[in-house]
Short mmCIF file of C-alpha atoms and ligand atoms in Angstrom, two decimals:
data_model
loop_
_atom_site.label_atom_id
_atom_site.label_comp_id
_atom_site.label_asym_id
_atom_site.label_seq_id
_atom_site.Cartn_x
_atom_site.Cartn_y
_atom_site.Cartn_z
CA MET A 1 0.22 -0.06 -0.17
CA PRO A 2 1.77 3.40 -0.83
CA MET A 3 1.39 6.13 1.88
CA GLN A 4 -1.16 8.21 2.15
CA HIS A 5 -0.71 11.73 0.66
CA ALA A 6 -1.38 14.11 3.77
CA ARG A 7 -3.92 17.04 2.45
CA ARG A 8 -2.30 20.12 1.86
CA LEU A 9 -4.88 23.20 2.23
CA TRP A 10 -3.98 26.88 1.96
CA ILE A 11 -5.61 29.35 3.92
CA LYS A 12 -5.54 32.42 1.60
CA ALA A 13 -4.44 35.80 1.90
CA PRO A 14 -6.77 36.72 5.01
CA ALA A 15 -8.00 40.24 5.67
CA ALA A 16 -5.67 40.23 8.74
CA THR A 17 -3.59 38.28 10.72
CA LEU A 18 -1.52 38.67 14.16
CA GLU A 19 1.70 38.95 12.78
CA PRO A 20 2.47 40.35 9.07
CA SER A 21 4.99 37.11 7.91
CA TYR A 22 1.86 35.41 6.68
CA ALA A 23 -0.06 38.04 5.52
CA GLY A 24 -0.48 35.68 2.55
CA GLY A 25 -2.30 33.04 4.67
CA ILE A 26 -0.58 29.45 5.97
CA VAL A 27 -0.13 26.00 4.49
CA ILE A 28 -1.95 23.06 6.47
CA THR A 29 -0.50 19.68 6.29
CA GLY A 30 -2.36 16.77 7.88
CA SER A 31 -2.65 18.11 11.67
CA THR A 32 -0.01 20.77 11.49
CA ILE A 33 0.68 24.18 10.10
CA SER A 34 3.81 23.27 7.49
CA GLU A 35 4.04 26.87 5.70
CA LEU A 36 4.02 30.58 6.40
CA ILE A 37 2.99 32.68 3.20
CA PRO A 38 4.54 36.30 2.75
CA ALA A 39 1.56 38.83 1.42
CA GLY A 40 1.77 38.58 -2.13
CA ALA A 41 3.30 35.10 -2.75
CA SER A 42 1.94 30.99 -3.16
CA PRO A 43 3.04 28.47 -1.58
CA SER A 44 6.17 26.90 -2.50
CA SER A 45 4.59 23.23 -3.75
CA PRO A 46 1.19 22.96 -5.35
CA VAL A 47 -1.55 22.29 -2.62
CA ASP A 48 -4.80 20.31 -2.54
CA GLU A 49 -7.28 22.75 -1.62
CA VAL A 50 -7.72 26.34 -1.22
CA PHE A 51 -9.73 28.45 1.22
CA ASP A 52 -9.79 31.96 0.47
CA ALA A 53 -9.79 33.86 3.49
CA ALA A 54 -10.05 37.99 2.19
CA GLU A 55 -13.01 38.13 4.20
CA HIS A 56 -11.37 36.81 7.44
CA VAL A 57 -9.23 37.54 10.14
CA LEU A 58 -6.81 34.82 10.80
CA LEU A 59 -6.13 34.08 14.85
CA PRO A 60 -4.25 31.41 16.68
CA GLY A 61 -6.80 29.12 18.01
CA LEU A 62 -7.77 30.95 21.53
CA ILE A 63 -7.03 29.06 24.74
CA ASN A 64 -8.97 28.75 27.44
CA ALA A 65 -6.82 28.39 30.68
CA HIS A 66 -9.59 28.08 33.45
CA HIS A 67 -13.53 27.31 33.02
CA HIS A 68 -16.13 25.15 35.07
CA PHE A 69 -18.13 23.46 32.41
CA TYR A 70 -20.93 22.44 35.13
CA GLN A 71 -21.55 25.76 35.84
CA THR A 72 -23.42 26.42 32.67
CA LEU A 73 -26.16 25.09 34.18
CA THR A 74 -26.42 27.98 37.17
CA ARG A 75 -26.05 31.01 35.15
CA ALA A 76 -27.85 33.85 36.60
CA PHE A 77 -28.54 31.71 39.18
CA PRO A 78 -31.20 33.70 41.59
CA ALA A 79 -29.76 32.55 44.86
CA ALA A 80 -26.25 33.64 43.88
CA LEU A 81 -27.13 37.30 42.25
CA ASN A 82 -24.81 40.10 44.05
CA LYS A 83 -22.86 38.51 46.09
CA GLU A 84 -19.30 38.25 46.41
CA LEU A 85 -17.41 35.15 46.47
CA PHE A 86 -17.59 33.46 49.48
CA PRO A 87 -21.43 33.96 50.07
CA TRP A 88 -21.71 33.41 46.28
CA LEU A 89 -20.13 30.02 46.67
CA LYS A 90 -22.32 29.13 49.77
CA SER A 91 -25.04 29.68 47.65
CA LEU A 92 -24.19 27.36 44.86
CA TYR A 93 -22.36 24.55 46.49
CA PRO A 94 -25.74 23.03 47.67
CA VAL A 95 -26.96 23.10 44.29
CA TRP A 96 -23.85 21.58 42.77
CA ALA A 97 -24.24 18.60 45.16
CA GLU A 98 -27.11 17.34 43.28
CA LEU A 99 -25.59 17.38 39.71
CA SER A 100 -26.23 13.99 38.14
CA GLN A 101 -23.98 12.54 35.10
CA GLU A 102 -26.72 13.58 32.45
CA MET A 103 -25.93 17.43 33.78
CA VAL A 104 -22.20 16.92 33.72
CA GLU A 105 -22.74 15.62 29.97
CA VAL A 106 -25.03 18.26 28.92
CA SER A 107 -23.14 20.86 30.22
CA THR A 108 -19.98 19.91 28.90
CA GLN A 109 -21.31 20.16 25.57
CA ILE A 110 -22.78 23.41 25.91
CA ALA A 111 -19.61 25.01 27.43
CA LEU A 112 -17.23 23.53 24.71
CA ALA A 113 -19.91 24.59 21.68
CA GLU A 114 -19.44 28.04 23.07
CA LEU A 115 -15.80 27.62 23.27
CA LEU A 116 -15.87 26.69 20.04
CA LEU A 117 -17.82 29.17 18.67
CA SER A 118 -16.08 32.05 20.04
CA GLY A 119 -12.91 31.28 18.31
CA CYS A 120 -11.34 28.87 21.53
CA THR A 121 -9.42 25.29 19.99
CA THR A 122 -8.11 24.53 23.45
CA ALA A 123 -9.69 24.29 26.73
CA SER A 124 -9.17 23.58 30.20
CA ASP A 125 -11.61 22.72 32.75
CA HIS A 126 -11.60 22.46 36.38
CA HIS A 127 -14.15 19.99 38.06
CA TYR A 128 -14.28 19.40 41.80
CA LEU A 129 -17.78 17.65 42.41
CA PHE A 130 -18.04 14.44 42.66
CA PRO A 131 -21.17 13.16 44.95
CA ARG A 132 -22.25 9.67 44.56
CA GLY A 133 -23.27 8.39 41.38
CA LEU A 134 -21.04 11.10 39.57
CA GLU A 135 -17.17 9.50 40.52
CA GLU A 136 -16.73 9.49 36.61
CA ALA A 137 -17.33 13.23 36.01
CA ILE A 138 -13.93 13.63 34.16
CA ASP A 139 -14.65 10.55 32.15
CA ILE A 140 -17.91 11.94 30.82
CA GLN A 141 -15.80 15.14 30.12
CA MET A 142 -13.44 13.66 28.12
CA ALA A 143 -15.85 11.68 26.31
CA GLN A 144 -17.95 15.11 24.93
CA ALA A 145 -14.16 16.74 24.26
CA GLU A 146 -13.07 13.75 21.94
CA ARG A 147 -16.93 13.74 20.46
CA LEU A 148 -16.67 17.57 19.63
CA GLY A 149 -12.87 17.52 18.43
CA VAL A 150 -11.98 20.21 20.85
CA ARG A 151 -8.38 20.03 22.60
CA VAL A 152 -8.90 19.82 26.09
CA HIS A 153 -6.86 19.86 29.70
CA LEU A 154 -8.98 18.66 31.80
CA THR A 155 -8.04 18.60 35.35
CA ARG A 156 -9.05 16.41 38.31
CA GLY A 157 -10.47 18.83 41.08
CA SER A 158 -10.69 18.11 44.54
CA MET A 159 -12.56 19.59 47.70
CA SER A 160 -11.61 17.43 51.20
CA LEU A 161 -11.95 20.59 53.43
CA GLY A 162 -15.62 20.33 54.71
CA GLU A 163 -17.21 22.81 57.16
CA ASP A 164 -16.69 20.44 60.04
CA ASP A 165 -13.14 20.62 59.75
CA GLY A 166 -13.12 24.89 59.03
CA GLY A 167 -13.25 24.77 55.21
CA LEU A 168 -15.97 26.37 53.13
CA PRO A 169 -17.66 23.74 51.26
CA PRO A 170 -20.16 21.56 53.04
CA GLN A 171 -19.57 18.21 54.25
CA LYS A 172 -21.42 16.32 51.29
CA THR A 173 -19.54 18.13 48.54
CA VAL A 174 -16.27 16.76 50.12
CA GLN A 175 -14.31 13.52 49.48
CA GLU A 176 -11.58 11.31 51.31
CA GLU A 177 -8.63 12.09 50.60
CA GLU A 178 -7.64 8.94 49.49
CA VAL A 179 -10.61 8.28 46.88
CA ILE A 180 -9.19 11.94 45.34
CA LEU A 181 -5.55 10.61 45.03
CA ALA A 182 -6.64 7.19 43.68
CA ASP A 183 -9.00 8.53 41.07
CA SER A 184 -6.28 11.00 39.94
CA GLU A 185 -3.91 8.05 39.04
CA ARG A 186 -6.64 6.63 37.60
CA LEU A 187 -7.30 9.17 35.35
CA ILE A 188 -3.57 10.15 34.63
CA LYS A 189 -2.80 6.67 33.49
CA ARG A 190 -6.32 6.66 31.64
CA TYR A 191 -6.45 9.75 29.69
CA HIS A 192 -3.48 11.67 29.92
CA GLN A 193 -1.11 12.22 26.59
CA SER A 194 2.24 13.67 26.74
CA ASP A 195 3.42 13.95 23.12
CA ASP A 196 3.25 17.18 20.87
CA GLY A 197 -0.20 17.33 19.55
CA ALA A 198 -1.78 15.73 22.39
CA MET A 199 -5.52 16.17 22.00
CA ARG A 200 -5.75 15.57 25.95
CA ARG A 201 -4.11 16.22 28.98
CA VAL A 202 -4.98 15.71 32.82
CA ALA A 203 -3.46 18.17 35.24
CA LEU A 204 -4.08 17.49 39.33
CA ALA A 205 -6.30 20.73 40.98
CA PRO A 206 -7.27 20.89 44.45
CA CYS A 207 -10.30 23.68 44.47
CA SER A 208 -8.66 26.58 46.67
CA PRO A 209 -6.75 26.78 50.34
CA PHE A 210 -10.19 27.06 51.64
CA SER A 211 -11.85 23.89 50.72
CA VAL A 212 -8.60 21.24 50.65
CA SER A 213 -6.37 20.25 53.29
CA GLU A 214 -2.64 20.88 53.58
CA ALA A 215 -2.01 17.46 52.97
CA LEU A 216 -4.08 16.77 49.96
CA MET A 217 -1.90 19.87 48.39
CA LYS A 218 1.20 18.09 49.20
CA ALA A 219 0.31 14.85 48.36
CA SER A 220 -0.97 16.43 44.82
CA ALA A 221 2.05 17.83 43.88
CA GLY A 222 3.88 14.55 44.97
CA LEU A 223 1.61 12.57 42.19
CA ALA A 224 1.93 15.50 39.95
CA GLU A 225 5.46 15.34 40.19
CA GLN A 226 5.50 11.55 39.82
CA TYR A 227 3.61 11.27 36.45
CA GLY A 228 4.89 14.45 35.21
CA VAL A 229 1.29 16.32 34.77
CA ARG A 230 0.55 20.19 35.88
CA LEU A 231 -0.92 20.95 38.96
CA HIS A 232 -3.70 24.20 38.92
CA THR A 233 -5.51 25.72 41.82
CA HIS A 234 -7.82 28.95 42.60
CA LEU A 235 -5.16 31.38 44.49
CA ALA A 236 -5.30 34.98 45.42
CA GLU A 237 -8.79 35.48 44.57
CA THR A 238 -9.80 37.49 47.26
CA HIS A 239 -9.37 39.24 50.57
CA ASP A 240 -11.29 36.61 51.90
CA GLU A 241 -9.34 33.98 51.13
CA THR A 242 -6.23 35.71 52.38
CA GLU A 243 -7.42 36.32 55.78
CA PHE A 244 -8.62 32.44 55.73
CA CYS A 245 -5.11 31.30 54.99
CA GLN A 246 -4.02 33.48 57.56
CA GLN A 247 -6.35 32.41 60.18
CA MET A 248 -5.85 28.75 59.52
CA PHE A 249 -2.53 28.35 58.08
CA GLY A 250 -0.90 31.48 59.71
CA LEU A 251 0.26 32.00 56.53
CA ARG A 252 -0.61 34.44 53.36
CA PRO A 253 -1.91 32.61 50.33
CA VAL A 254 2.11 32.48 48.53
CA ASP A 255 3.50 31.46 51.71
CA TYR A 256 0.95 28.58 51.76
CA LEU A 257 1.35 27.88 48.45
CA GLU A 258 5.31 27.58 48.67
CA LYS A 259 4.83 25.51 52.11
CA VAL A 260 3.12 22.97 50.14
CA GLY A 261 5.56 22.38 47.22
CA TRP A 262 4.05 24.50 44.21
CA LEU A 263 5.81 27.34 43.85
CA ASN A 264 7.14 25.88 40.87
CA ASN A 265 6.96 25.99 36.57
CA LYS A 266 4.55 23.32 36.69
CA VAL A 267 1.93 25.26 38.48
CA TRP A 268 -0.84 27.92 37.07
CA LEU A 269 -2.95 29.47 39.24
CA ALA A 270 -6.61 31.00 38.45
CA HIS A 271 -6.85 34.63 39.22
CA GLY A 272 -3.73 35.80 40.80
CA ILE A 273 -5.07 39.19 42.28
CA HIS A 274 -4.02 40.12 45.77
CA PHE A 275 -0.36 39.86 45.92
CA ASN A 276 2.60 41.75 47.48
CA ASP A 277 4.91 43.11 45.40
CA GLU A 278 7.48 40.52 46.81
CA GLU A 279 5.16 37.75 45.94
CA ILE A 280 4.75 38.93 42.54
CA GLN A 281 8.57 38.64 42.14
CA ARG A 282 8.52 35.11 43.92
CA LEU A 283 5.80 33.55 41.64
CA GLY A 284 7.72 35.14 38.62
CA ARG A 285 11.12 33.81 39.63
CA ASN A 286 9.87 30.20 39.94
CA GLY A 287 7.67 30.55 36.80
CA VAL A 288 4.33 30.04 38.05
CA GLY A 289 1.67 30.79 35.56
CA ILE A 290 -1.52 33.09 36.16
CA CYS A 291 -4.83 32.71 34.45
CA HIS A 292 -6.31 35.86 34.13
CA CYS A 293 -10.38 35.97 34.07
CA PRO A 294 -11.24 39.62 33.85
CA SER A 295 -15.37 39.24 33.70
CA SER A 296 -15.23 36.89 36.92
CA ASN A 297 -13.34 39.14 38.69
CA MET A 298 -15.65 42.44 37.65
CA LEU A 299 -18.31 40.34 38.58
CA LEU A 300 -17.62 39.10 42.12
CA ALA A 301 -16.09 42.08 42.47
CA SER A 302 -12.62 40.35 43.60
CA GLY A 303 -10.04 43.07 42.18
CA GLN A 304 -7.83 43.18 39.70
CA CYS A 305 -4.73 41.16 38.47
CA PRO A 306 -1.55 42.49 38.06
CA THR A 307 -0.65 40.65 34.98
CA LEU A 308 1.96 43.12 33.93
CA ASP A 309 4.05 43.04 36.86
CA LEU A 310 3.66 39.12 37.12
CA GLU A 311 4.96 38.71 33.60
CA ALA A 312 7.91 41.06 33.83
CA ALA A 313 8.70 39.50 36.62
CA GLY A 314 8.91 35.95 34.67
CA SER A 315 5.24 34.80 35.27
CA PRO A 316 3.36 32.97 31.97
CA VAL A 317 -0.01 34.79 31.66
CA GLY A 318 -2.83 33.62 30.24
CA LEU A 319 -6.43 33.93 30.00
CA GLY A 320 -9.61 32.27 31.85
CA VAL A 321 -13.61 32.82 30.97
CA ASP A 322 -13.77 31.03 34.33
CA GLY A 323 -17.09 29.54 35.14
CA SER A 324 -20.33 30.24 33.75
CA ALA A 325 -21.59 31.37 37.11
CA SER A 326 -19.61 34.03 37.54
CA ASN A 327 -19.38 35.47 34.13
CA ASP A 328 -21.85 34.31 33.17
CA CYS A 329 -21.06 33.27 29.51
CA SER A 330 -18.04 31.03 28.32
CA ASN A 331 -17.49 33.65 25.08
CA MET A 332 -13.22 33.35 24.78
CA ILE A 333 -12.87 36.39 22.33
CA GLN A 334 -15.03 38.59 24.76
CA GLU A 335 -13.30 37.64 27.43
CA VAL A 336 -10.03 38.95 25.56
CA ARG A 337 -11.87 42.35 25.18
CA GLN A 338 -13.04 42.29 28.88
CA ALA A 339 -9.39 41.85 29.40
CA LEU A 340 -8.28 44.72 27.53
CA LEU A 341 -10.80 47.03 28.76
CA LEU A 342 -10.31 45.69 32.83
CA GLN A 343 -5.89 45.79 32.39
CA ARG A 344 -5.86 49.14 30.82
CA LEU A 345 -7.70 50.92 33.86
CA ARG A 346 -4.42 49.40 35.55
CA TYR A 347 -1.55 50.10 33.09
CA GLY A 348 -3.49 52.66 30.59
CA ALA A 349 -3.90 52.31 26.91
CA SER A 350 -0.97 52.35 25.67
CA LYS A 351 0.67 49.25 27.26
CA ILE A 352 -2.60 47.31 27.03
CA THR A 353 -2.88 46.87 23.47
CA HIS A 354 -5.22 44.56 21.34
CA GLN A 355 -2.22 42.35 20.14
CA LYS A 356 -1.00 42.09 24.05
CA VAL A 357 -4.62 40.86 25.15
CA LEU A 358 -4.55 38.57 22.24
CA ASP A 359 -1.05 37.30 23.07
CA TRP A 360 -2.49 36.45 26.30
CA ALA A 361 -5.41 34.40 24.84
CA THR A 362 -2.95 32.19 22.81
CA ARG A 363 0.93 32.25 23.23
CA GLY A 364 -0.03 33.34 27.46
CA SER A 365 -2.67 30.51 27.32
CA ALA A 366 -0.64 27.87 26.22
CA ALA A 367 2.32 28.94 28.34
CA CYS A 368 0.53 27.90 31.41
CA LEU A 369 -0.75 24.67 29.93
CA GLY A 370 2.83 24.03 29.51
CA ARG A 371 2.95 23.59 25.58
CA ASP A 372 4.22 25.35 23.01
CA ASP A 373 2.84 23.29 20.24
CA ILE A 374 -0.08 25.53 19.87
CA GLY A 375 -0.93 28.97 20.61
CA THR A 376 1.14 30.61 17.52
CA ILE A 377 1.33 30.35 14.00
CA ALA A 378 4.53 28.80 12.78
CA PRO A 379 5.47 25.99 10.81
CA GLY A 380 5.15 22.14 12.88
CA LYS A 381 3.20 23.86 15.34
CA GLN A 382 -0.77 22.34 15.38
CA ALA A 383 -3.12 23.48 13.10
CA ASP A 384 -5.27 24.95 15.58
CA PHE A 385 -6.83 28.51 14.78
CA ALA A 386 -10.17 30.56 14.01
CA LEU A 387 -10.97 32.76 10.93
CA PHE A 388 -13.42 35.57 12.20
CA ARG A 389 -15.82 37.44 9.67
CA LEU A 390 -16.28 41.13 10.05
CA ASP A 391 -19.51 41.77 8.36
CA ALA A 392 -22.06 42.08 11.48
CA LEU A 393 -23.39 45.44 12.43
CA ARG A 394 -20.91 46.01 15.11
CA PHE A 395 -18.10 46.23 12.72
CA ALA A 396 -19.54 48.52 10.33
CA GLY A 397 -17.11 51.19 9.31
CA ALA A 398 -14.42 49.93 11.27
CA GLY A 399 -10.81 50.77 10.08
CA ASP A 400 -8.05 48.65 11.74
CA PRO A 401 -9.64 44.61 11.01
CA LEU A 402 -7.48 43.07 14.19
CA ALA A 403 -8.06 45.91 16.39
CA ALA A 404 -12.38 45.51 15.36
CA LEU A 405 -12.53 42.52 16.20
CA VAL A 406 -11.25 43.39 19.90
CA LEU A 407 -12.68 47.02 20.15
CA CYS A 408 -16.06 46.20 18.70
CA GLY A 409 -16.46 43.06 20.20
CA ALA A 410 -16.55 40.31 18.09
CA ASP A 411 -18.56 37.34 19.74
CA GLN A 412 -18.56 34.64 16.97
CA ALA A 413 -16.08 33.04 14.71
CA ASP A 414 -17.03 31.85 11.26
CA ARG A 415 -14.79 28.59 10.88
CA MET A 416 -12.41 27.06 13.48
CA MET A 417 -9.55 24.41 13.07
CA VAL A 418 -8.24 22.18 15.77
CA ALA A 419 -5.42 19.66 14.83
CA GLY A 420 -6.46 20.20 10.92
CA GLU A 421 -9.94 19.20 11.28
CA TRP A 422 -12.82 21.79 11.22
CA ARG A 423 -14.88 22.04 14.04
CA VAL A 424 -16.94 24.96 13.55
CA LYS A 425 -17.81 26.22 9.85
CA ASP A 426 -20.39 28.67 8.74
CA GLY A 427 -20.92 29.73 12.66
CA GLU A 428 -22.03 26.25 13.33
CA VAL A 429 -20.49 23.38 15.41
CA ALA A 430 -20.10 20.21 13.38
CA GLY A 431 -22.13 17.14 14.36
CA LEU A 432 -24.11 19.35 16.92
CA ASP A 433 -27.70 19.85 17.25
CA LEU A 434 -27.57 23.04 19.35
CA LYS A 435 -31.54 23.73 19.51
CA ARG A 436 -32.13 20.16 20.85
CA LEU A 437 -29.06 20.71 23.40
CA MET A 438 -30.11 23.89 24.73
CA ALA A 439 -33.93 22.77 25.29
CA ARG A 440 -32.32 19.40 27.37
CA GLN A 441 -29.98 22.02 29.41
CA ARG A 442 -33.05 24.38 29.91
CA GLU A 443 -34.96 21.19 31.75
CA LEU A 444 -31.99 20.04 33.40
CA ALA A 445 -31.18 23.63 34.83
CA ALA A 446 -34.73 23.86 36.03
CA GLN A 447 -34.38 19.93 37.67
CA LEU A 448 -31.14 21.50 39.66
CA ALA A 449 -32.52 24.99 40.99
CA ALA A 450 -35.71 22.60 42.34
CA THR A 451 -33.13 20.15 44.13
CA VAL A 452 -32.92 23.16 46.96
ZN1 LIG B 501 -12.53 29.46 38.96
#
């Protein structure tokens, strides 16, 4: 049998690109990018197919570095409205404790569809609820990600410090530490791919200082090191958390992180807001990644992440939509705009450009996830990209097309490719009946709300 020839596709001459070096487009061979085409030039050898991108802006696929897919079931949840993090969580924990297998399956599809349609090719999720009957929540998520063709970094979240032991979550939402560690090991062995181009990776993610024990933080770090997987958690999100850490551990959050063996470049943190200057330097020196979640931070009135200071100190900075109960959407390109607006308040207009925030959502998020095979458009990198049209009302009269995406508030990609496969075409997710899915999500959200 002759070797099958890998299909060569030229995405020809986009209306705009993030870098001028491929103004003439890119050639995809199989699952990777094989050639960058300068303005006005053609590919060096014949291609099988040409996609004329004259009406499209080409971006590297956006990478969402922090989310909780299941929270799409509790968007704008009445009992949680207008609250800050701790009271917001206390309103929602008892609801989330009633999640079923079908709820995880459907909410995962909803979140992934929303991410795909907003230009996101790689998504990380932080699932930390495993009530009885839902022990295989991550397995359910893995199956849905594979079905929709999204590249995922699914974290095995955990909560082990319940109210009875001084933690924030109710006792019925926490698990025994041996159960958590055994399941973490099972998931790594079953799903984690360490090679270049991996479609699924596993990371370990004890939920936060106020919901897991010191022993579980340390044991998770040991297990992650043993298997070469990354570590993720929420840190320095609110003043309440800092106070909790000082009372419970006698330490500020970063000191606690160091004590449990997490101050290294295998770790990325969600939020990272309340750091002092010395802590920023220490995080940067150790290469700890920070996923900035601007919408969530504004909605819960948590504060502003010191992004540029962290970057200058050496920390990779990425972006995440965070869970859809504190955003309450999962739209990645809109999160890019939120990052620009919020960070301009801190650092001024000239330092926070549209290119800067797009860089966080692509290369920066990839670095948080420990990858350099995605997040940029270059030969040999994965063929993960998004194409946006600029013909909606909101773009009418726009000048710079790349800036228009961010400043006019693009909200939907027209086309998306992951690992050389089209996953969104003409604004639709391949192989998904969105209407039917949304109807089922509405029913399940109502069922969940009725449990409390
Ligand atoms: Zn979160």
